[in-house]
């Protein structure tokens, strides 16, 4: 790469525009009790993209993570498999690393919370907190499993929600109405581990006095940009309700670190899990001779940035910074909080094959960078959920990456090799190919959208390289703000500009015109140099594709400072070979089928394991659907083919309240009905009861719905369930009656 003066008239932002930063970045620690799935990858891919981009800009960035390895679920799963917890977490650690590497996620160190360094830092933090009076002990009553002879974590107790009466809810929160409560408030509790009725027993526990940190936390959170605004509003609710002492201990048996001087007492997993950031980074410090205290000391001048999901905001925005400050460590600089992943507009579902593991995606030989790019095109700086729509996924990858990006070098590389021995032309401000206007009026829409700020006098003289350079400062700003979707749109704008340039100059026509050889040479050179410039920001998203492109261009890895340099005269490029394949929709269908088949094959073993039942609760969104054909013939099944209790249990029947109903003018039988399952959980159902009920008769009515029926796409919309009705043998409307539960039943209750 030449360091000669740029032919561009504008200077793109680089690391010199602003002070270089020193940043420690972490992602939330994946739990070592299961596989990495596409939902997990939203966080790790976006963190990796941000880290790669900040390194491109010349900042010093370290990215560390680790497996979260402690807690009751790990202990019980290891027991079920007949191995030690240490053997289990070692195996899962290898699996997780392979999955992350398969998707190009490049940690500077990936460790485990079950390490000696994490243990040492957990002890250090605890002892400092205790010495300063932040740790208190008191006896509490909690549920105890008399069969397994163990105290039960909240998530290992299930029962009836005390607020909405929904069945099969966890001991700390209801997934139907969103209520948060104490396990003691749960009605009809049972142990998920053994199925027994738990007993109340007393035990001494240790607490961190979180309420004493209220002022420090509010001051810390009030700094602009500390957390997204949506997260700040949620945190304010917790402050208004008053912060409570945090229980940081658990009783044996428990897999984790034993609390110093308290035999049989262990650190709660959420105490040592974030300390795993410190342990993993300390391992990197030993390897790279980095000063640990410069990053974690109370007077640290470095940045500490955590990427987390919105479900663990409470721990990272309250417990973790309070614990750090109280133990004389620095507090985080910024929390990047993201939402969840939906697939085709719904929560990931094992029954639909959309609960897709990272390994199954890679095993199908699908390009990992398809997913990296698609996620980048959807991720913004808010905490809203993003949707993986497979039709959109296929269209976006094929149109942008194939149709626009890799199409560029394929359009001109052949001319360079056939006509000019694989060598590029000289470019200068006077080069004829650089005098092409910005496609005359074609550039105006881009200017109107604010993608560039160029004075009226300059419009007629800017080259395609200038235009690409104009996009770069805005691209950089959006990357740094984690608004990747906007950055991708600007990059796509740049790709369109280059392709328009090729269309305007038409090298295939120049190749047939006498006396146009020099101009053809310049046009191809300009095209490839513009392509190279857009590869620089794209390298944060598509590192493998960009590496292939750099090999084709015969250049070293590019950084932000190279954006306005120009490929020198006589620079040789390699023969072009295709950089990426198109998405075949059949490959996506096979991926979904594979995951659905895997679920079917494992159903028997899953239902046989009490420990696994605790991980695969009967959630409305993940329950297995019963086919419409089966439901349509249920009377024949009952009469002619007896079913087992397990088969019956597969049908998830719920009490619902009809909150709206409306006629569909074009439908003779259907009504469009919206039902509530409690709280904000609503479904839309198309029911063939128009001749039996008017919409007004249905409002407020309680009835029964099959809640886990696979959604059905109909002419008038998608039906998300089935209301149950009784009819005479012939199904005549005169004998059609919606089923109604007894008085006292509430929306969301499970029918057993």
XYZ file of C-alpha atoms in Angstrom:
752
model
C 0.000 0.000 0.000
C 1.352 3.330 -1.006
C 1.533 6.158 1.499
C 1.269 8.749 -1.294
C -1.094 11.698 -1.209
C -4.738 10.729 -1.541
C -6.645 11.626 -4.673
C -9.675 12.320 -2.437
C -10.597 15.892 -1.600
C -11.943 14.989 1.842
C -10.245 13.310 4.749
C -12.087 10.436 6.416
C -11.980 10.202 10.202
C -9.229 8.093 11.692
C -7.826 7.337 15.121
C -6.144 10.722 15.217
C -9.568 12.410 15.269
C -10.041 12.054 19.017
C -7.843 10.611 21.718
C -6.940 6.928 21.352
C -8.786 4.868 23.945
C -7.733 1.884 26.023
C -10.739 -0.386 26.474
C -11.523 -3.663 28.209
C -14.614 -5.258 26.666
C -16.635 -8.192 27.962
C -19.680 -10.162 26.885
C -21.996 -11.851 29.376
C -20.684 -15.266 30.374
C -22.529 -18.170 28.693
C -23.722 -20.774 31.177
C -21.865 -24.077 30.944
C -25.051 -26.115 31.054
C -26.106 -26.011 27.428
C -25.222 -25.311 23.825
C -24.724 -21.930 22.207
C -27.730 -21.078 20.027
C -28.501 -18.330 17.536
C -30.064 -16.199 20.259
C -26.819 -16.226 22.238
C -24.893 -15.241 19.128
C -26.637 -11.870 18.876
C -24.547 -10.682 21.805
C -21.212 -12.243 20.891
C -21.368 -11.260 17.217
C -22.237 -7.645 18.010
C -19.481 -7.446 20.620
C -16.958 -8.917 18.203
C -17.976 -6.447 15.485
C -17.608 -3.499 17.868
C -14.234 -4.691 19.146
C -12.893 -5.291 15.633
C -14.029 -1.845 14.531
C -12.497 -0.081 17.534
C -9.225 -1.863 16.812
C -9.487 -0.718 13.172
C -9.696 2.860 14.449
C -6.410 2.424 16.306
C -7.723 2.004 19.848
C -6.199 -0.515 22.250
C -8.944 -3.039 22.976
C -8.940 -6.291 24.947
C -11.946 -8.596 24.628
C -12.368 -11.271 27.298
C -15.090 -13.682 28.255
C -15.469 -16.996 30.107
C -17.846 -19.849 30.757
C -20.118 -19.342 33.764
C -19.618 -22.692 35.477
C -21.129 -22.684 38.967
C -24.523 -23.392 40.457
C -27.079 -26.101 41.114
C -27.959 -26.810 37.428
C -24.330 -27.712 36.694
C -24.198 -29.979 39.727
C -27.439 -31.774 38.821
C -26.580 -32.213 35.155
C -23.187 -33.693 36.012
C -24.913 -36.038 38.472
C -27.389 -37.084 35.775
C -24.562 -37.844 33.334
C -22.567 -39.704 35.958
C -19.531 -37.437 35.693
C -17.932 -34.788 37.875
C -18.929 -31.127 37.464
C -15.310 -30.419 36.497
C -15.517 -32.942 33.644
C -18.808 -31.460 32.467
C -17.619 -27.862 32.358
C -14.363 -28.862 30.653
C -16.313 -30.566 27.866
C -18.761 -27.693 27.460
C -15.880 -25.201 27.459
C -14.418 -26.907 24.390
C -17.833 -26.959 22.688
C -18.431 -23.275 23.374
C -14.999 -22.266 22.097
C -15.526 -24.244 18.893
C -18.904 -22.585 18.328
C -17.503 -19.095 18.859
C -14.512 -19.730 16.624
C -16.869 -21.062 13.944
C -18.619 -17.688 13.850
C -15.405 -15.664 13.764
C -15.722 -14.384 17.342
C -12.193 -13.465 18.352
C -11.664 -13.267 22.105
C -8.309 -12.145 23.395
C -8.922 -14.641 26.178
C -11.773 -17.049 26.834
C -11.607 -18.575 30.283
C -13.755 -20.192 32.955
C -15.143 -18.920 36.240
C -13.904 -22.167 37.801
C -10.317 -20.932 37.787
C -7.907 -20.178 40.584
C -7.604 -16.539 39.551
C -11.373 -16.063 39.668
C -11.411 -17.773 43.074
C -8.678 -15.435 44.341
C -10.517 -12.320 43.142
C -13.816 -13.581 44.581
C -12.113 -14.025 47.951
C -10.485 -10.587 47.675
C -13.771 -8.871 46.869
C -15.629 -10.715 49.634
C -13.014 -10.002 52.300
C -12.897 -6.306 51.414
C -16.689 -6.097 51.587
C -16.727 -7.907 54.910
C -13.978 -5.740 56.417
C -15.886 -2.585 55.438
C -19.155 -3.809 56.935
C -21.042 -4.539 53.725
C -21.643 -8.218 54.611
C -24.227 -9.253 57.192
C -25.648 -12.648 58.149
C -29.081 -13.706 59.269
C -31.206 -16.800 59.398
C -33.812 -17.226 56.709
C -36.469 -19.793 55.926
C -36.401 -21.391 52.507
C -37.660 -24.396 50.679
C -35.854 -27.701 51.182
C -36.217 -30.863 49.072
C -36.510 -33.757 51.548
C -35.862 -36.329 48.821
C -32.688 -34.764 47.390
C -31.663 -33.432 50.819
C -30.889 -29.950 49.495
C -32.128 -26.396 49.697
C -33.799 -25.343 46.464
C -32.847 -22.315 44.364
C -35.827 -20.222 43.328
C -35.736 -21.545 39.761
C -35.977 -25.119 41.030
C -39.371 -24.537 42.585
C -42.556 -24.367 40.546
C -46.143 -23.732 41.374
C -49.068 -21.383 40.897
C -48.456 -17.650 40.448
C -49.766 -15.770 43.510
C -51.011 -12.900 41.340
C -52.579 -14.357 38.180
C -52.825 -18.021 39.282
C -50.947 -19.242 36.186
C -49.747 -22.788 36.682
C -46.224 -24.162 36.379
C -44.425 -20.895 37.177
C -40.959 -20.500 38.682
C -40.353 -19.679 42.320
C -39.219 -16.103 41.699
C -41.264 -14.782 38.779
C -44.273 -15.503 36.581
C -43.738 -15.755 32.844
C -47.450 -15.155 32.161
C -48.136 -11.908 34.017
C -44.548 -10.813 34.777
C -45.000 -10.721 38.566
C -41.871 -10.956 40.755
C -42.304 -12.561 44.156
C -40.741 -14.676 46.908
C -40.854 -18.494 46.611
C -42.838 -18.457 49.869
C -45.636 -16.662 47.987
C -45.917 -19.399 45.346
C -49.053 -21.528 45.653
C -48.894 -25.327 45.608
C -45.080 -25.425 45.263
C -43.181 -28.488 44.163
C -39.515 -29.328 43.694
C -38.464 -29.452 40.073
C -35.570 -31.708 41.061
C -37.540 -34.580 42.606
C -41.186 -33.609 42.196
C -41.691 -33.723 45.961
C -43.481 -31.119 48.040
C -40.727 -28.927 49.515
C -40.461 -28.185 53.221
C -39.649 -24.890 54.920
C -36.345 -25.047 56.807
C -34.091 -22.461 58.385
C -30.525 -21.679 57.329
C -27.956 -18.948 57.938
C -27.256 -16.829 54.860
C -24.884 -13.969 54.045
C -26.065 -10.733 52.476
C -24.493 -7.771 50.676
C -26.004 -4.518 51.945
C -27.020 -3.164 48.543
C -29.295 -0.477 49.959
C -26.294 1.382 51.427
C -25.002 1.911 47.865
C -28.112 3.679 46.550
C -26.513 7.132 46.333
C -23.339 5.874 44.666
C -25.329 3.894 42.119
C -27.671 6.744 41.245
C -24.723 9.096 40.722
C -22.954 6.511 38.577
C -26.038 5.807 36.456
C -26.830 9.486 35.898
C -23.862 9.959 33.598
C -25.154 10.275 30.003
C -24.480 7.208 27.896
C -23.857 4.922 30.872
C -26.852 2.767 29.947
C -29.508 3.062 27.212
C -32.415 5.332 28.123
C -34.852 2.406 28.147
C -32.675 0.632 30.696
C -32.375 3.756 32.820
C -36.155 3.958 33.126
C -36.325 0.322 34.266
C -33.584 0.882 36.820
C -35.420 3.884 38.194
C -38.353 1.619 39.068
C -36.057 -0.500 41.237
C -34.713 2.589 42.994
C -38.250 3.812 43.649
C -39.156 0.463 45.213
C -36.014 0.551 47.362
C -32.943 -1.646 46.916
C -32.909 -4.794 49.037
C -30.034 -6.672 50.653
C -28.662 -9.242 48.232
C -28.325 -12.872 49.313
C -24.833 -13.927 48.176
C -24.633 -17.390 49.781
C -25.962 -20.876 49.058
C -25.928 -24.059 51.120
C -24.182 -27.305 50.303
C -24.506 -29.339 48.173
C -23.520 -26.699 45.613
C -20.904 -26.518 42.871
C -18.913 -23.332 43.311
C -16.435 -21.589 45.594
C -16.803 -22.184 49.319
C -17.021 -18.950 51.324
C -13.855 -18.399 53.372
C -14.242 -19.380 57.051
C -17.785 -20.672 56.522
C -17.734 -24.442 55.776
C -20.746 -25.672 53.858
C -21.567 -22.187 52.551
C -20.883 -21.261 48.917
C -20.879 -18.063 46.917
C -24.077 -17.621 44.940
C -23.199 -17.954 41.247
C -24.066 -14.308 40.540
C -21.374 -13.146 42.935
C -18.460 -14.892 41.235
C -19.818 -14.864 37.652
C -19.002 -11.177 36.934
C -15.784 -11.578 38.903
C -15.007 -14.042 36.115
C -14.377 -10.955 33.952
C -11.531 -10.094 36.305
C -10.214 -13.651 36.409
C -10.253 -14.064 32.634
C -8.575 -10.706 32.091
C -5.924 -11.515 34.704
C -5.086 -14.649 32.710
C -4.592 -12.419 29.644
C -2.439 -10.030 31.685
C -0.127 -12.902 32.598
C 0.150 -13.962 28.958
C 0.633 -10.465 27.495
C 2.410 -8.716 30.390
C -0.477 -6.252 30.887
C -0.881 -4.214 34.078
C -4.062 -5.596 35.693
C -4.433 -2.740 38.169
C -4.363 -0.157 35.376
C -7.694 -1.585 34.248
C -9.356 -2.526 37.530
C -7.904 -0.122 40.099
C -10.223 2.516 41.576
C -8.283 5.288 39.784
C -8.171 3.497 36.391
C -8.192 5.755 33.319
C -9.172 2.950 30.956
C -12.685 2.153 29.746
C -14.622 -0.919 30.899
C -17.489 -1.800 28.548
C -19.943 -4.649 29.177
C -22.225 -6.091 26.483
C -25.255 -7.713 28.135
C -28.814 -8.797 27.453
C -31.675 -6.874 28.998
C -32.568 -9.883 31.168
C -29.433 -9.461 33.321
C -29.534 -5.677 33.628
C -30.291 -5.868 37.363
C -27.067 -7.732 38.113
C -24.812 -5.589 35.944
C -26.281 -2.164 36.682
C -26.854 -2.577 40.435
C -25.121 -5.524 42.145
C -21.938 -5.531 40.100
C -20.998 -1.809 40.175
C -22.032 -1.568 43.859
C -19.842 -4.523 44.724
C -16.897 -3.133 42.754
C -17.076 0.331 44.287
C -17.533 -1.018 47.814
C -14.475 -3.257 47.380
C -12.329 -0.352 46.077
C -12.343 -1.314 42.389
C -13.371 0.831 39.425
C -16.950 0.796 38.144
C -17.897 0.050 34.509
C -17.737 2.847 31.956
C -20.675 1.742 29.857
C -23.280 -0.993 29.537
C -24.380 -1.870 26.001
C -27.753 -3.556 26.534
C -29.494 -5.519 23.801
C -32.808 -7.276 23.345
C -33.648 -10.858 22.510
C -33.817 -12.724 19.212
C -37.089 -13.773 17.653
C -37.204 -16.068 14.633
C -39.764 -15.389 11.925
C -41.511 -13.015 14.311
C -41.830 -15.428 17.233
C -39.784 -16.629 20.169
C -37.368 -19.402 19.275
C -39.219 -22.688 19.298
C -37.846 -26.208 19.462
C -41.088 -27.579 18.101
C -40.832 -25.408 14.982
C -37.142 -26.111 14.470
C -36.219 -22.466 15.055
C -34.390 -23.082 18.324
C -31.199 -23.448 16.299
C -27.849 -24.241 17.844
C -24.631 -22.697 16.595
C -23.229 -26.172 15.985
C -26.138 -27.285 13.805
C -25.764 -24.123 11.686
C -22.061 -24.799 11.214
C -22.573 -28.539 10.648
C -24.866 -27.689 7.732
C -21.904 -25.837 6.160
C -23.804 -22.549 6.110
C -21.564 -19.503 5.854
C -21.187 -18.000 9.331
C -20.684 -14.550 7.798
C -24.182 -14.615 6.351
C -25.451 -14.503 9.936
C -22.862 -11.951 11.061
C -23.935 -9.606 8.279
C -27.647 -10.137 8.847
C -27.355 -9.451 12.568
C -25.291 -6.333 11.845
C -27.990 -5.100 9.469
C -30.575 -5.378 12.280
C -28.711 -4.318 15.442
C -29.095 -0.778 16.718
C -28.269 1.009 19.962
C -31.632 0.292 21.594
C -32.679 -2.674 23.726
C -35.457 -3.749 21.357
C -35.578 -7.341 20.160
C -34.366 -8.207 16.682
C -36.011 -10.696 14.347
C -34.297 -13.331 12.251
C -36.683 -13.682 9.336
C -35.310 -16.358 7.050
C -36.902 -14.958 3.888
C -35.441 -11.543 4.662
C -32.138 -13.206 5.621
C -31.894 -14.927 2.243
C -32.932 -11.852 0.282
C -30.616 -9.484 2.128
C -27.506 -11.670 1.864
C -28.098 -12.470 -1.791
C -28.947 -8.919 -2.841
C -26.361 -6.964 -0.849
C -23.411 -9.285 -0.303
C -23.649 -11.173 -3.573
C -25.478 -8.779 -5.868
C -23.675 -5.630 -4.742
C -20.450 -6.377 -2.828
C -18.747 -9.339 -4.492
C -20.229 -8.259 -7.813
C -17.885 -5.249 -7.903
C -14.484 -6.955 -8.354
C -16.015 -9.589 -10.626
C -17.054 -6.815 -13.052
C -13.559 -5.402 -13.635
C -10.875 -7.846 -12.480
C -10.942 -9.793 -15.749
C -10.050 -6.697 -17.768
C -7.013 -6.017 -15.537
C -5.653 -9.503 -16.190
C -6.564 -9.789 -19.857
C -5.460 -6.309 -20.916
C -2.922 -5.080 -18.375
C -0.970 -8.098 -17.077
C -2.774 -7.958 -13.743
C -1.372 -4.517 -12.868
C -3.191 -1.358 -11.874
C -3.021 2.053 -13.495
C -1.613 5.244 -12.049
C -4.202 7.527 -10.489
C -3.832 11.263 -9.981
C -6.183 14.183 -9.537
C -6.039 14.664 -13.312
C -6.951 11.061 -14.152
C -9.799 11.021 -16.628
C -11.630 8.281 -14.730
C -11.754 10.543 -11.689
C -13.452 13.339 -13.606
C -16.669 11.362 -13.940
C -19.321 13.375 -12.157
C -21.145 11.747 -9.329
C -23.493 10.180 -11.807
C -24.941 13.622 -12.455
C -28.313 13.709 -10.670
C -27.994 10.177 -9.332
C -26.016 11.360 -6.332
C -28.611 13.929 -5.292
C -30.825 11.503 -3.301
C -27.817 10.437 -1.265
C -26.978 14.039 -0.474
C -30.579 14.740 0.489
C -30.439 11.905 3.005
C -27.480 13.535 4.686
C -24.942 10.894 3.747
C -22.490 13.567 2.665
C -21.947 17.255 3.205
C -20.414 18.767 0.071
C -20.778 22.337 -1.066
C -22.667 23.145 -4.265
C -19.476 24.377 -5.930
C -17.723 21.049 -5.416
C -20.483 18.803 -6.708
C -19.244 18.719 -10.255
C -15.666 17.749 -9.458
C -15.823 15.011 -6.817
C -14.738 11.541 -7.884
C -16.207 8.222 -6.811
C -13.306 7.908 -4.349
C -14.244 11.255 -2.811
C -17.832 10.146 -2.433
C -16.834 6.931 -0.666
C -14.572 8.945 1.629
C -17.504 11.229 2.455
C -19.409 8.252 3.888
C -16.655 7.113 6.225
C -17.013 9.551 9.169
C -20.721 8.745 9.514
C -20.040 5.023 9.209
C -17.498 5.310 12.013
C -19.887 7.204 14.294
C -22.604 4.584 13.871
C -20.197 1.720 14.527
C -18.930 3.338 17.713
C -22.495 3.914 18.927
C -23.316 0.251 18.219
C -25.870 1.346 15.639
C -24.651 -1.198 13.124
C -27.869 -1.106 11.091
C -27.237 2.516 10.104
C -23.593 1.788 9.355
C -24.615 -1.097 7.086
C -27.087 1.128 5.241
C -24.325 3.647 4.547
C -22.000 0.886 3.381
C -24.753 -0.363 1.085
C -25.077 3.199 -0.234
C -21.364 3.103 -1.012
C -21.733 -0.216 -2.831
C -24.543 1.264 -4.910
C -22.340 4.249 -5.773
C -19.497 2.020 -6.984
C -21.843 -0.151 -9.030
C -23.405 2.980 -10.529
C -19.904 4.153 -11.397
C -19.256 0.895 -13.260
C -22.625 1.181 -15.014
C -21.830 4.777 -16.013
C -18.334 4.082 -17.335
C -19.308 0.704 -18.892
C -15.868 -0.986 -19.058
C -17.282 -3.765 -21.266
C -18.010 -1.134 -23.926
C -14.664 0.585 -23.418
C -12.947 -2.760 -24.026
C -14.444 -2.814 -27.524
C -13.654 0.820 -28.349
C -10.444 1.839 -30.058
C -8.329 4.322 -28.171
C -10.032 3.657 -24.816
C -7.434 1.321 -23.341
C -5.892 3.846 -20.931
C -9.301 5.041 -19.802
C -10.460 1.432 -19.296
C -7.338 0.805 -17.191
C -8.106 3.815 -14.975
C -11.793 2.915 -14.598
C -10.957 -0.610 -13.422
C -8.331 0.747 -11.039
C -10.723 3.315 -9.559
C -13.375 0.625 -9.112
C -11.027 -1.718 -7.258
C -9.638 1.057 -5.076
C -13.148 2.200 -4.120
C -14.004 -1.433 -3.369
C -10.900 -1.696 -1.159
C -11.957 1.326 0.858
C -15.373 -0.100 1.701
C -13.727 -3.368 2.723
C -12.158 -1.558 5.685
C -15.339 -0.996 7.727
C -16.744 -4.265 6.404
C -13.795 -6.156 7.881
C -15.370 -5.721 11.317
C -18.458 -7.597 10.114
C -17.016 -9.957 7.480
C -13.402 -10.666 8.496
C -13.115 -13.881 6.461
C -14.563 -12.439 3.264
C -12.392 -9.338 3.595
C -9.304 -11.468 4.118
C -10.084 -13.289 0.852
C -10.578 -9.947 -0.892
C -7.273 -8.605 0.468
C -5.555 -11.716 -0.842
C -7.126 -11.078 -4.248
C -6.001 -7.427 -4.113
C -2.569 -8.536 -2.897
C -2.554 -6.088 0.021
C -1.818 -6.308 3.727
C -4.707 -6.141 6.260
C -6.192 -2.670 6.084
C -6.914 -0.238 8.928
C -8.793 3.045 9.153
C -5.664 5.096 8.419
C -5.462 3.411 4.978
C -8.850 4.670 3.791
C -7.558 7.656 1.805
C -4.432 6.032 0.466
C -4.390 4.908 -3.132
C -3.143 1.682 -4.666
C 0.113 2.569 -6.457
C 0.779 2.395 -10.173
C 1.839 -1.070 -11.258
C 0.390 -2.781 -8.183
C -0.321 -6.422 -9.095
C -3.558 -8.132 -8.164
C -4.224 -11.858 -8.082
C -6.643 -13.706 -10.305
C -10.179 -13.206 -9.085
C -12.103 -16.110 -7.570
C -15.602 -15.864 -6.130
C -15.629 -14.480 -2.596
C -18.963 -15.811 -1.300
C -21.754 -18.140 -2.366
C -25.456 -17.282 -2.506
C -27.895 -18.521 0.121
C -29.959 -21.416 -1.163
C -33.391 -21.366 0.565
C -33.289 -25.166 0.604
C -30.288 -24.989 2.935
C -32.322 -22.957 5.418
C -35.200 -25.408 5.197
C -32.791 -28.264 5.900
C -31.407 -26.410 8.924
C -34.876 -25.966 10.400
C -35.779 -29.586 9.657
C -32.567 -30.785 11.292
C -33.310 -28.949 14.524
C -36.909 -30.151 14.560
C -35.765 -33.747 14.008
C -33.194 -33.435 16.766
C -35.913 -32.332 19.154
C -38.152 -35.235 18.182
C -35.388 -37.764 18.682
C -34.539 -36.429 22.109
C -38.061 -35.987 23.490
C -38.106 -39.289 25.347
C -34.803 -38.705 27.116
C -35.756 -35.125 27.969
C -39.010 -36.102 29.619
C -37.292 -38.835 31.609
C -34.959 -36.444 33.353
C -36.203 -34.428 36.307
C -33.150 -32.188 36.139
C -33.741 -31.447 32.490
C -37.380 -30.688 33.167
C -36.172 -27.719 35.177
C -34.482 -26.360 32.066
C -37.348 -27.102 29.665
C -40.324 -25.760 31.536
C -43.763 -25.763 29.967
C -43.529 -22.235 28.647
C -46.335 -21.088 26.395
C -43.914 -20.225 23.625
C -41.857 -23.409 23.698
C -44.472 -26.099 24.314
C -44.692 -28.703 21.550
C -47.625 -28.149 19.184
C -50.261 -30.716 18.371
C -51.116 -30.859 14.690
C -54.437 -29.511 13.473
C -55.180 -32.919 11.943
C -54.834 -34.556 15.330
C -57.114 -31.996 16.944
C -59.687 -32.287 14.182
C -59.973 -36.010 14.842
C -59.658 -35.952 18.616
C -63.062 -37.603 19.087
C -61.941 -40.611 17.046
C -58.696 -40.856 18.973
C -60.532 -40.856 22.280
C -62.976 -43.523 21.172
C -60.844 -45.782 19.010
C -57.245 -45.196 20.097
C -56.599 -44.607 23.810
C -53.803 -42.131 24.519
C -51.349 -41.941 27.385
C -51.291 -39.191 29.969
C -48.059 -37.913 28.363
C -49.828 -37.552 25.020
C -52.631 -35.619 26.668
C -50.134 -33.433 28.534
C -48.593 -32.422 25.218
C -51.718 -30.363 24.528
C -51.303 -27.072 26.399
C -54.794 -25.900 27.325
C -55.065 -22.414 28.827
C -57.803 -20.205 30.179
C -58.085 -17.027 28.085
C -60.233 -13.912 28.151
C -61.615 -12.515 24.895
C -60.606 -8.847 24.793
C -61.721 -8.036 21.241
C -63.730 -9.641 18.472
C -64.572 -8.441 15.014
C -66.257 -9.678 11.883
C -64.344 -10.374 8.690
C -66.633 -9.158 5.893
C -65.156 -11.494 3.304
C -65.444 -14.570 5.533
C -68.675 -16.490 5.998
C -67.736 -18.349 9.173
C -64.739 -16.661 10.764
C -64.405 -14.075 13.485
C -61.085 -12.415 14.288
C -60.626 -12.714 18.048
C -57.895 -11.386 20.342
C -57.481 -13.210 23.638
C -55.436 -12.466 26.749
C -53.434 -15.090 28.599
C -52.712 -12.640 31.420
C -50.658 -9.459 31.548
C -49.477 -8.332 28.120
C -49.548 -11.835 26.657
C -52.142 -11.779 23.862
C -52.889 -13.977 20.850
C -54.945 -13.563 17.692
C -57.233 -16.448 16.735
C -59.519 -16.912 13.738
C -62.498 -18.974 14.922
C -65.323 -20.400 12.801
C -68.100 -19.326 15.169
C -69.521 -16.343 13.300
C -72.994 -17.860 12.901
C -73.197 -18.818 16.590
C -71.834 -15.696 18.267
C -71.793 -11.987 17.551
C -68.620 -10.041 18.438
C -70.504 -8.213 21.183
C -71.472 -11.491 22.864
C -67.837 -12.537 23.134
C -66.236 -9.478 24.739
C -64.926 -10.254 28.231
C -65.840 -13.928 27.975
C -63.546 -16.537 29.540
C -62.934 -19.602 27.401
C -60.321 -22.273 26.712
C -57.601 -22.239 24.055
C -55.058 -24.714 22.733
C -52.028 -22.504 23.372
C -49.301 -24.570 21.756
C -50.900 -25.191 18.389
C -48.511 -24.248 15.600
C -49.516 -20.890 14.040
C -51.519 -21.285 10.849
C -51.272 -18.786 7.998
C -54.742 -18.063 6.690
C -56.157 -15.812 4.003
C -56.992 -13.109 6.539
C -53.876 -13.392 8.762
C -52.074 -15.783 11.094
C -54.102 -17.718 13.665
C -52.086 -18.318 16.836
C -54.192 -20.918 18.575
C -57.548 -22.676 18.691
C -60.561 -21.939 20.860
C -62.407 -25.025 22.121
C -66.111 -25.488 21.549
C -68.622 -28.301 21.924
C -71.047 -29.273 19.178
C -73.462 -32.011 18.276
C -72.230 -35.006 16.327
C -72.758 -33.376 12.973
C -71.053 -30.141 13.964
C -74.151 -28.034 13.271
C -73.973 -24.459 14.444
C -77.141 -24.845 16.445
C -75.129 -27.068 18.740
C -71.922 -24.979 18.885
C -70.890 -23.762 22.339
C -67.601 -22.225 23.469
C -66.207 -23.927 26.538
C -66.123 -21.771 29.663
C -64.151 -22.429 32.859
C -65.728 -22.233 36.280
C -65.937 -18.880 38.064
C -62.664 -17.832 39.659
C -60.483 -19.051 36.796
C -58.032 -16.453 35.499
C -56.406 -15.908 32.076
C -53.211 -17.939 31.710
C -54.244 -20.783 34.029
C -53.223 -24.182 32.720
C -55.937 -26.800 32.360
C -54.907 -30.207 33.600
